[in-house]
Short mmCIF file of C-alpha atoms in Angstrom, two decimals:
data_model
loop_
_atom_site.label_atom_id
_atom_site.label_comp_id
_atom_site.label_asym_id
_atom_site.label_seq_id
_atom_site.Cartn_x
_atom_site.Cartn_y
_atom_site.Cartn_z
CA UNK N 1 0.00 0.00 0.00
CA UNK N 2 1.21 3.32 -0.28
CA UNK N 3 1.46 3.80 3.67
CA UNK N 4 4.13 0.85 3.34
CA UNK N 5 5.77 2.27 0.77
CA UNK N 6 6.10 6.03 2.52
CA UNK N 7 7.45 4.37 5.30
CA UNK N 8 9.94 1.88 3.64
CA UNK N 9 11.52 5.33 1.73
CA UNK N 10 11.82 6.56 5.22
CA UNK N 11 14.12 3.83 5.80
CA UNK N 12 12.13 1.16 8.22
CA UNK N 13 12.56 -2.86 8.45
CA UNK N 14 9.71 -5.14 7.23
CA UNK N 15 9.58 -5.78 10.96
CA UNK N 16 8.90 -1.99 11.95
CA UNK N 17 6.81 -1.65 9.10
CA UNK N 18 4.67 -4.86 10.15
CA UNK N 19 4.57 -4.58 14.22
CA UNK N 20 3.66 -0.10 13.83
CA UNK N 21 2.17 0.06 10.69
CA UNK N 22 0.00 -3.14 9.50
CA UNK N 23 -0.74 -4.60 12.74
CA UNK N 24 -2.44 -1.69 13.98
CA UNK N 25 -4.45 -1.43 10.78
CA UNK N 26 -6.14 -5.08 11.18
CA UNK N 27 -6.70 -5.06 14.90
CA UNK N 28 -10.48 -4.48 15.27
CA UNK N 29 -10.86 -7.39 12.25
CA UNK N 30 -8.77 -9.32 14.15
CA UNK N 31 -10.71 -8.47 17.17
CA UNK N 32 -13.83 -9.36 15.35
CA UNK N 33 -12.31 -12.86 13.96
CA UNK N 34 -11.44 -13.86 17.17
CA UNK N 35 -14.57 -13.29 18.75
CA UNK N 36 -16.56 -15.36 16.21
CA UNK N 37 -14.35 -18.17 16.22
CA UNK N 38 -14.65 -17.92 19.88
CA UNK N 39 -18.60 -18.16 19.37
CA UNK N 40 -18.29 -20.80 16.58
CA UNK N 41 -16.44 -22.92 18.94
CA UNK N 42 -18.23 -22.09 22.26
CA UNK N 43 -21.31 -23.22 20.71
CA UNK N 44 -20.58 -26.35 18.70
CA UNK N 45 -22.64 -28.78 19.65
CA UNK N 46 -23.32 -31.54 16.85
CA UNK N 47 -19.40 -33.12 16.58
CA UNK N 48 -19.19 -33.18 20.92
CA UNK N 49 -22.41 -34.91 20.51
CA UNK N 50 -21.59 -37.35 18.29
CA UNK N 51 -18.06 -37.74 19.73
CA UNK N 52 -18.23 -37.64 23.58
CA UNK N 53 -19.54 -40.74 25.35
CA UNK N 54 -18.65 -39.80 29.08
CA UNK N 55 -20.92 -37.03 30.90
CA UNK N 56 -18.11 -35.90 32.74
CA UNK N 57 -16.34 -35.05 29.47
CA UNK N 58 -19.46 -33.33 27.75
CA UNK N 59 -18.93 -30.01 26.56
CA UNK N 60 -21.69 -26.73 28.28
CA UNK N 61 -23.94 -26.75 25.30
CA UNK N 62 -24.63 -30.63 25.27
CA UNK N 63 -24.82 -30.67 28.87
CA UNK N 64 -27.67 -28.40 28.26
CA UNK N 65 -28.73 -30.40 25.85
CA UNK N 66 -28.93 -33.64 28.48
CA UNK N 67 -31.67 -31.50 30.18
CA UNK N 68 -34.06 -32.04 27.87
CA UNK N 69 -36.17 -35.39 28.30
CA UNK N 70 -39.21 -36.86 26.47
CA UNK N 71 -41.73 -35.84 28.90
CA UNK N 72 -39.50 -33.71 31.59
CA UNK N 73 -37.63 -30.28 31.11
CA UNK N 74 -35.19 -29.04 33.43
CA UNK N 75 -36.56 -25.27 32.91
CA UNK N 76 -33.96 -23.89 35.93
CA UNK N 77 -31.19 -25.73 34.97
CA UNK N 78 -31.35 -24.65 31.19
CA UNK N 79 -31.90 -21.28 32.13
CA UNK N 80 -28.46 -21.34 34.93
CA UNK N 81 -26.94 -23.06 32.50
CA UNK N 82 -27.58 -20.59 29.55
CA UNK N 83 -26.68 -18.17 31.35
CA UNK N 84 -23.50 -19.20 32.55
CA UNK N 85 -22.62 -20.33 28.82
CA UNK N 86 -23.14 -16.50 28.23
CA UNK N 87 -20.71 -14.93 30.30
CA UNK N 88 -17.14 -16.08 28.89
CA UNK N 89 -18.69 -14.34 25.59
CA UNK N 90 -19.77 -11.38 27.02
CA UNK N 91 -16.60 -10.94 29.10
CA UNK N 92 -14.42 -11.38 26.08
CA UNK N 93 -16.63 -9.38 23.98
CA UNK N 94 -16.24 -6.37 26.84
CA UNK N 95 -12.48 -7.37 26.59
CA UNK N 96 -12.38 -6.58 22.87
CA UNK N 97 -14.76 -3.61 22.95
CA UNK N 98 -12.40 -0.64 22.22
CA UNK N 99 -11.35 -2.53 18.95
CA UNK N 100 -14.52 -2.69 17.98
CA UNK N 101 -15.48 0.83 18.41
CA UNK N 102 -12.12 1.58 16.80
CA UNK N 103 -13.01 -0.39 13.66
CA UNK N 104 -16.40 1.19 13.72
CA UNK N 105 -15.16 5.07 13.89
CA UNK N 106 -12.12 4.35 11.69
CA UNK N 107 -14.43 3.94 8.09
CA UNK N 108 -16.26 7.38 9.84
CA UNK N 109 -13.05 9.76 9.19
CA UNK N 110 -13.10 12.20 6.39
CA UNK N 111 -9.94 12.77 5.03
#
């Protein structure tokens, strides 16, 4: 890009240029890929099913899934459960806020 360029006449490494320069560019999308693949993992719950045998072993959104019978439904334990499954996303998404909002403003800018 010409950014890289500018700053490889000014005389900088490839590793200046990539740790000050292009790293700081992607960091909200980075921010944003890792909390999806956070969520796409968090919730899996077809290949845990099909793989895990052992309750002990079962990952939260099978668990939950375990508290569903034919003619019984565990309505309090779904709901503790649910929202306990919740909070490691929310926390990370809080975590990886300010990149976010960085991404966000950063197409705003008129220049």
């Amino acid at each position: 890009s010409w950014l890289e360029n500018a700053v490889r006449v000014d005389g900088a490494s490839e590793g200046r240029i990539f740790f000050q320069i292009a790293l700081p560019m992607v960091t909200p999308s980075l921010a944003a890929l890792a909390l999806i693949l956070f969520l796409n993992a968090w919730n899996d719950y077809l290949w845990p099913l099909l793989v895990l045998s052992q309750k002990e072993m079962y990952t939260a959104p099978v668990a939950l899934g375990t508290l569903i019978g034919l003619t019984r439904v565990s309505w309090g334990g779904i709901m503790v459960g649910s929202v306990l499954m919740t909070a490691p996303f929310l926390v990370l998404f809080l975590l990886l806020q300010r990149y976010f909002v960085a991404g966000i403003t950063a197409g705003a800018v008129k220049e």
